[in-house]
Amino acid sequence: MSYFGVDYYPEHWPLSQMEEDLTGIKGLGANMIRIGEFAWHVMEPKEGEFDFSYFDKVIEQAKAYDFKVMFGTPTATFPAWLANKFPSILSKDEYGTVREFGGRRQYCFNSEEYRQYSTRITRELVKHYRNEEAIVVWQVDNEFGHEGSDQCYCDQCKGAFQKFLKEKYNDIQELNERWGTIFWGQTYNDFTEIPAPTPTITTHNPSLKLDWARFRSFSLNSFAHQMTEIVREEKGPHQEITTNVSGGFFDKWFDHEENLRPMDFVSYDNYPVWGGLEKPIPPSEIAMTLDFNRGLKGQNFWIVEELMGAQGHDVIGYLPRPNQAKLWSYQAFAHGCSNMLYFRWRGMTRGAEQFCYGVIDHDNRYGRKYHEVKDVFTEMSKYDQLLESPIEAEIAVLYDYDNIWSWRAQTQSKDFHFNQELMRLYQPFYDLNTKLDVIPADRDFSNYKVVLVPVMQVLNEELATRLKEFTQQGGTVIFSFRAGLKDKDNVINFGQTLPGPVADLTGIRVEEIESLTAEHRLSVKGEHDLSQEESYVNIWRDLIVPEGAETIYRYTDSLYKEYAAVTRNSYGDGEAFYIGGGLDVEGLRPLVKKVVENHNIDYEESPIGVEVYTRVVDEEEYRFIMNHTEEEVSYMNKVLAPYETQIVKK
Ligand code: GLA
Ligand code: ZN
């Protein structure tokens, strides 16, 4: 049975309001509420005085309405008394400014005091409810690392960073050697001399910056795992553990797969539009975020905050159109969401999130959004089996956080964005309605047919070997630019022509490179049946000399027309493509379609804006046909209203 529900904050309203609220929530067809993730002070109003009586009442009432409960451990927002007792728990930005009490998540992951008090409230809370049959899920903290909370430059963090390095490197000589601190005379005599990468003139050592990113990930994930361990120790056997992943996961300073590893399942907060955005992110990008969350554990996932109303703190923006938030919900179910909670039951009248609108608004009327949620729950409660059914994708997109952080340390092009370069390879496959898994590069990908490797500049021998074996066996690999430039120390490979460890696999040599801006488009000419007549690259270009590979596109500018821009190399029973620049998506389409056809991967060409996602249950096919446009569209003798989704049994 799937859970459908809302995020409910009873402590935001008079107790007398609860009965009406629970009746209203029940009326949606809901069977779960999420509570408590910001209510530390309610449960420990004074240091060491634990009082769960308020939530005891809430849970009693919830049970009367037959609700199950997801309870959040409240360490994302700590009480004022704790911040006043230990100001050192407050994190600092790179300028040394303290993030003052009054916001949220502004704690330092390396504060011993914060870990002690978080441990205690988490243990007392979970212990208190270990036998509570209504509580079936614990959510650990809330959106780790979101809103810049994954970075802190306080002295505790600097000391912990030096300790982290001391444990990683045998001695200071090894660090000096591997970081290349001889450059600019930065040789360290001792780990205690090593700075945190706070602002300096020019920029910090790239290896220091990569290790600092790893240290941030370690700090956050060790805190998350410490709290998760306590929940696991204290919880009842009928209770599971999760945490909610926020959007912008490729812009975060922690490894999400590692973060979720000790959890029972992944939860995601799906906000296709937030804050002052004029319009939502494109449907393909929403789809990618869902495939990323499914890829974290290679299983279906929950959404514990699905957007229904416009959202923002001091600034809000685009209003989801009638049925559009509903459509995003169906898209999430199609891509592997098995249980869904909407954020939030009613918009709050006070506090920082007055403009984070809910299922119902401040006027307490049950309007359009209420009925949209009810429709979704009514419809999806018919598809329990489908929602639990596994998704078998034949195409994988690889990412690696060391590589992402290496790019963030040095973007090389002023308009480079990792997310955008991943989407550049993801988009044409999405447009053919194929299924993609977005997975960490250290995951086994040998069972896929096609592997996409976007801008993998940090690419070690181990990964190169697995990619070669995969291609040898008949797989298709598609690399994009700057592949194989650096090792895991963020050091450029010496004496190797690019693309370094995959030069033989791709059958090319990169002669020279040029960084481009987004506006600086360079035309390329197609000279292969896998190309358009012409296209263009921006952001970056590798000037390629084929050494066995076929040329698919060639540069046209006079001084460089002897160089290839895109190539294809046969390798064993497979093939490896190299996209040597930010190639326009139209230029990629012929190649992508051929690859999909050659591998007999199911695909269909729907009109732009119409997404089709097929799920299989007991050999029965269910097609989610989703109209992401505000126009009426016809497709496969079906007429879809603006933002309508139809689930069609084949
Ligand atoms: C996030 C948080 C919620 C709330 C919403 C507002 O996802 O988890 O607490 O701030 O955003 O949109
Ligand atoms: Zn700190």
mmCIF file of C-alpha atoms in Angstrom, residues 112-325:
data_model
loop_
_atom_site.group_PDB
_atom_site.id
_atom_site.type_symbol
_atom_site.label_atom_id
_atom_site.label_comp_id
_atom_site.label_asym_id
_atom_site.label_seq_id
_atom_site.Cartn_x
_atom_site.Cartn_y
_atom_site.Cartn_z
ATOM 1 C CA GLU A 112 31.112 18.744 19.206
ATOM 2 C CA GLU A 113 28.470 20.495 21.293
ATOM 3 C CA TYR A 114 25.966 20.378 18.421
ATOM 4 C CA ARG A 115 26.607 16.684 17.881
ATOM 5 C CA GLN A 116 26.045 15.992 21.614
ATOM 6 C CA TYR A 117 22.773 17.916 21.884
ATOM 7 C CA SER A 118 21.535 16.601 18.504
ATOM 8 C CA THR A 119 22.342 13.086 19.635
ATOM 9 C CA ARG A 120 20.367 13.571 22.834
ATOM 10 C CA ILE A 121 17.190 15.061 21.338
ATOM 11 C CA THR A 122 17.237 12.459 18.561
ATOM 12 C CA ARG A 123 17.708 9.581 21.022
ATOM 13 C CA GLU A 124 15.071 10.837 23.491
ATOM 14 C CA LEU A 125 12.547 11.421 20.686
ATOM 15 C CA VAL A 126 12.962 8.088 18.921
ATOM 16 C CA LYS A 127 13.103 6.171 22.204
ATOM 17 C CA HIS A 128 9.854 7.840 23.285
ATOM 18 C CA TYR A 129 8.054 6.671 20.146
ATOM 19 C CA ARG A 130 9.762 3.367 19.422
ATOM 20 C CA ASN A 131 6.544 1.442 20.148
ATOM 21 C CA GLU A 132 4.218 3.967 18.547
ATOM 22 C CA GLU A 133 2.584 1.904 15.780
ATOM 23 C CA ALA A 134 1.382 5.030 13.960
ATOM 24 C CA ILE A 135 4.930 6.258 13.351
ATOM 25 C CA VAL A 136 6.255 4.178 10.465
ATOM 26 C CA VAL A 137 9.049 6.440 9.168
ATOM 27 C CA TRP A 138 11.711 8.641 10.738
ATOM 28 C CA GLN A 139 13.051 11.485 8.542
ATOM 29 C CA VAL A 140 16.557 12.395 9.729
ATOM 30 C CA ASP A 141 17.021 16.201 9.905
ATOM 31 C CA ASN A 142 15.705 18.154 6.875
ATOM 32 C CA GLU A 143 17.386 18.777 3.502
ATOM 33 C CA PHE A 144 20.998 18.333 4.563
ATOM 34 C CA GLY A 145 23.364 20.914 3.096
ATOM 35 C CA HIS A 146 20.624 23.029 1.507
ATOM 36 C CA GLU A 147 20.749 26.854 1.285
ATOM 37 C CA GLY A 148 24.534 26.921 1.629
ATOM 38 C CA SER A 149 24.544 25.081 4.961
ATOM 39 C CA ASP A 150 27.072 22.516 3.661
ATOM 40 C CA GLN A 151 29.876 25.082 3.938
ATOM 41 C CA CYS A 152 31.411 26.428 7.176
ATOM 42 C CA TYR A 153 34.786 28.088 7.582
ATOM 43 C CA CYS A 154 34.933 28.364 11.393
ATOM 44 C CA ASP A 155 38.044 27.440 13.385
ATOM 45 C CA GLN A 156 36.490 24.091 14.402
ATOM 46 C CA CYS A 157 36.204 23.268 10.701
ATOM 47 C CA LYS A 158 39.761 24.439 9.950
ATOM 48 C CA GLY A 159 41.119 22.212 12.722
ATOM 49 C CA ALA A 160 38.965 19.296 11.597
ATOM 50 C CA PHE A 161 40.155 19.813 7.999
ATOM 51 C CA GLN A 162 43.798 19.589 9.087
ATOM 52 C CA LYS A 163 42.975 16.408 11.030
ATOM 53 C CA PHE A 164 41.147 15.026 7.956
ATOM 54 C CA LEU A 165 44.266 15.623 5.841
ATOM 55 C CA LYS A 166 46.553 14.121 8.477
ATOM 56 C CA GLU A 167 44.486 10.938 8.366
ATOM 57 C CA LYS A 168 44.442 10.908 4.560
ATOM 58 C CA TYR A 169 48.134 11.550 3.845
ATOM 59 C CA ASN A 170 50.958 9.545 5.405
ATOM 60 C CA ASP A 171 52.897 12.709 6.109
ATOM 61 C CA ILE A 172 53.167 16.355 5.163
ATOM 62 C CA GLN A 173 55.751 15.531 2.451
ATOM 63 C CA GLU A 174 53.238 13.276 0.692
ATOM 64 C CA LEU A 175 50.634 16.054 0.758
ATOM 65 C CA ASN A 176 53.154 18.619 -0.525
ATOM 66 C CA GLU A 177 54.101 16.226 -3.331
ATOM 67 C CA ARG A 178 50.568 15.310 -4.368
ATOM 68 C CA TRP A 179 49.193 18.865 -4.125
ATOM 69 C CA GLY A 180 52.225 20.393 -5.819
ATOM 70 C CA THR A 181 52.653 22.975 -3.059
ATOM 71 C CA ILE A 182 56.083 23.763 -4.464
ATOM 72 C CA PHE A 183 54.066 26.097 -6.727
ATOM 73 C CA TRP A 184 54.236 29.663 -5.407
ATOM 74 C CA GLY A 185 56.359 28.386 -2.517
ATOM 75 C CA GLN A 186 53.440 27.009 -0.550
ATOM 76 C CA THR A 187 55.267 23.984 0.888
ATOM 77 C CA TYR A 188 53.835 23.100 4.334
ATOM 78 C CA ASN A 189 56.028 21.964 7.227
ATOM 79 C CA ASP A 190 53.059 20.780 9.223
ATOM 80 C CA PHE A 191 49.356 20.040 8.739
ATOM 81 C CA THR A 192 48.517 22.827 11.207
ATOM 82 C CA GLU A 193 49.793 25.375 8.676
ATOM 83 C CA ILE A 194 47.167 24.417 6.079
ATOM 84 C CA PRO A 195 44.396 26.988 5.590
ATOM 85 C CA ALA A 196 40.726 26.583 4.902
ATOM 86 C CA PRO A 197 40.050 27.992 1.395
ATOM 87 C CA THR A 198 38.700 31.333 2.593
ATOM 88 C CA PRO A 199 39.088 34.272 0.167
ATOM 89 C CA THR A 200 42.686 35.027 -0.934
ATOM 90 C CA ILE A 201 44.356 36.960 -3.768
ATOM 91 C CA THR A 202 44.039 34.976 -7.051
ATOM 92 C CA THR A 203 42.886 31.478 -6.075
ATOM 93 C CA HIS A 204 43.700 28.458 -3.879
ATOM 94 C CA ASN A 205 45.532 25.281 -4.913
ATOM 95 C CA PRO A 206 43.115 23.053 -6.919
ATOM 96 C CA SER A 207 44.069 19.956 -4.909
ATOM 97 C CA LEU A 208 43.408 21.818 -1.633
ATOM 98 C CA LYS A 209 40.026 22.897 -2.979
ATOM 99 C CA LEU A 210 39.104 19.328 -3.961
ATOM 100 C CA ASP A 211 40.166 17.952 -0.571
ATOM 101 C CA TRP A 212 38.221 20.750 1.130
ATOM 102 C CA ALA A 213 35.103 19.662 -0.841
ATOM 103 C CA ARG A 214 35.693 16.080 0.259
ATOM 104 C CA PHE A 215 36.105 17.321 3.834
ATOM 105 C CA ARG A 216 32.782 19.176 3.648
ATOM 106 C CA SER A 217 31.141 15.995 2.387
ATOM 107 C CA PHE A 218 32.790 13.983 5.169
ATOM 108 C CA SER A 219 31.703 16.522 7.825
ATOM 109 C CA LEU A 220 28.084 16.527 6.696
ATOM 110 C CA ASN A 221 27.798 12.799 5.996
ATOM 111 C CA SER A 222 29.455 11.774 9.270
ATOM 112 C CA PHE A 223 26.931 13.975 11.137
ATOM 113 C CA ALA A 224 24.044 12.503 9.113
ATOM 114 C CA HIS A 225 25.266 8.962 9.694
ATOM 115 C CA GLN A 226 25.786 9.575 13.426
ATOM 116 C CA MET A 227 22.155 10.732 13.743
ATOM 117 C CA THR A 228 20.922 7.870 11.555
ATOM 118 C CA GLU A 229 22.770 5.350 13.720
ATOM 119 C CA ILE A 230 21.015 6.680 16.827
ATOM 120 C CA VAL A 231 17.612 6.437 15.148
ATOM 121 C CA ARG A 232 18.411 2.882 14.060
ATOM 122 C CA GLU A 233 19.493 1.961 17.631
ATOM 123 C CA GLU A 234 16.355 3.394 19.249
ATOM 124 C CA LYS A 235 13.593 2.871 16.681
ATOM 125 C CA GLY A 236 10.939 0.184 16.642
ATOM 126 C CA PRO A 237 11.162 -2.699 14.116
ATOM 127 C CA HIS A 238 8.119 -1.358 12.198
ATOM 128 C CA GLN A 239 9.797 1.994 11.607
ATOM 129 C CA GLU A 240 11.988 2.857 8.607
ATOM 130 C CA ILE A 241 14.542 5.658 8.157
ATOM 131 C CA THR A 242 14.967 8.204 5.383
ATOM 132 C CA THR A 243 16.100 11.775 4.777
ATOM 133 C CA ASN A 244 14.865 14.299 2.244
ATOM 134 C CA VAL A 245 17.126 15.358 -0.625
ATOM 135 C CA SER A 246 16.703 18.922 -1.823
ATOM 136 C CA GLY A 247 17.009 20.200 -5.365
ATOM 137 C CA GLY A 248 20.309 21.479 -6.779
ATOM 138 C CA PHE A 249 22.098 18.287 -5.730
ATOM 139 C CA PHE A 250 24.936 18.787 -8.229
ATOM 140 C CA ASP A 251 25.594 22.210 -6.662
ATOM 141 C CA LYS A 252 26.062 20.738 -3.183
ATOM 142 C CA TRP A 253 29.281 19.973 -1.301
ATOM 143 C CA PHE A 254 28.415 16.456 -0.232
ATOM 144 C CA ASP A 255 28.191 13.050 -1.871
ATOM 145 C CA HIS A 256 24.468 12.228 -1.859
ATOM 146 C CA GLU A 257 24.839 8.517 -2.540
ATOM 147 C CA GLU A 258 27.074 8.257 0.530
ATOM 148 C CA ASN A 259 24.642 10.421 2.534
ATOM 149 C CA LEU A 260 21.673 8.152 1.817
ATOM 150 C CA ARG A 261 23.631 4.880 2.121
ATOM 151 C CA PRO A 262 22.525 4.000 5.737
ATOM 152 C CA MET A 263 18.890 5.003 5.029
ATOM 153 C CA ASP A 264 16.146 2.516 4.101
ATOM 154 C CA PHE A 265 14.912 4.624 1.199
ATOM 155 C CA VAL A 266 15.480 7.963 -0.516
ATOM 156 C CA SER A 267 13.076 10.879 -0.120
ATOM 157 C CA TYR A 268 13.098 13.866 -2.455
ATOM 158 C CA ASP A 269 11.618 17.373 -2.285
ATOM 159 C CA ASN A 270 10.328 18.100 -5.778
ATOM 160 C CA TYR A 271 10.031 21.815 -6.475
ATOM 161 C CA PRO A 272 10.166 22.407 -10.271
ATOM 162 C CA VAL A 273 9.879 26.135 -9.530
ATOM 163 C CA TRP A 274 10.947 28.039 -6.419
ATOM 164 C CA GLY A 275 11.508 31.595 -5.283
ATOM 165 C CA GLY A 276 11.660 34.332 -7.926
ATOM 166 C CA LEU A 277 11.960 32.010 -10.902
ATOM 167 C CA GLU A 278 9.917 33.333 -13.836
ATOM 168 C CA LYS A 279 9.211 29.850 -15.098
ATOM 169 C CA PRO A 280 9.697 26.260 -13.945
ATOM 170 C CA ILE A 281 12.795 24.270 -14.882
ATOM 171 C CA PRO A 282 12.232 22.335 -18.152
ATOM 172 C CA PRO A 283 10.345 18.997 -17.987
ATOM 173 C CA SER A 284 13.528 17.149 -19.032
ATOM 174 C CA GLU A 285 15.425 18.607 -16.093
ATOM 175 C CA ILE A 286 12.660 17.661 -13.673
ATOM 176 C CA ALA A 287 12.822 14.139 -15.130
ATOM 177 C CA MET A 288 16.607 14.072 -14.587
ATOM 178 C CA THR A 289 16.220 15.044 -10.920
ATOM 179 C CA LEU A 290 13.776 12.171 -10.449
ATOM 180 C CA ASP A 291 16.102 9.712 -12.221
ATOM 181 C CA PHE A 292 18.952 10.963 -9.983
ATOM 182 C CA ASN A 293 16.991 10.200 -6.829
ATOM 183 C CA ARG A 294 15.973 6.755 -8.122
ATOM 184 C CA GLY A 295 19.646 6.180 -8.945
ATOM 185 C CA LEU A 296 20.894 6.943 -5.408
ATOM 186 C CA LYS A 297 19.847 3.524 -4.167
ATOM 187 C CA GLY A 298 18.809 1.991 -7.488
ATOM 188 C CA GLN A 299 15.219 1.704 -6.229
ATOM 189 C CA ASN A 300 11.944 3.617 -6.219
ATOM 190 C CA PHE A 301 11.874 6.571 -3.865
ATOM 191 C CA TRP A 302 9.467 8.767 -1.892
ATOM 192 C CA ILE A 303 8.643 12.415 -2.426
ATOM 193 C CA VAL A 304 8.036 13.975 0.961
ATOM 194 C CA GLU A 305 7.630 17.525 -0.312
ATOM 195 C CA GLU A 306 5.790 17.801 -3.611
ATOM 196 C CA LEU A 307 5.039 21.368 -4.614
ATOM 197 C CA MET A 308 1.427 22.432 -5.011
ATOM 198 C CA GLY A 309 1.512 26.220 -4.390
ATOM 199 C CA ALA A 310 4.030 28.928 -5.310
ATOM 200 C CA GLN A 311 7.057 29.028 -3.014
ATOM 201 C CA GLY A 312 9.504 31.615 -1.788
ATOM 202 C CA HIS A 313 10.952 33.305 1.273
ATOM 203 C CA ASP A 314 11.261 37.044 0.608
ATOM 204 C CA VAL A 315 10.614 36.696 -3.132
ATOM 205 C CA ILE A 316 8.155 34.453 -4.972
ATOM 206 C CA GLY A 317 7.593 33.966 -8.665
ATOM 207 C CA TYR A 318 5.810 31.753 -11.144
ATOM 208 C CA LEU A 319 2.387 30.393 -10.151
ATOM 209 C CA PRO A 320 1.942 26.772 -11.202
ATOM 210 C CA ARG A 321 -0.910 26.758 -13.696
ATOM 211 C CA PRO A 322 -4.121 24.755 -13.136
ATOM 212 C CA ASN A 323 -3.180 21.039 -13.279
ATOM 213 C CA GLN A 324 0.532 21.800 -13.767
ATOM 214 C CA ALA A 325 1.545 20.776 -10.206
#
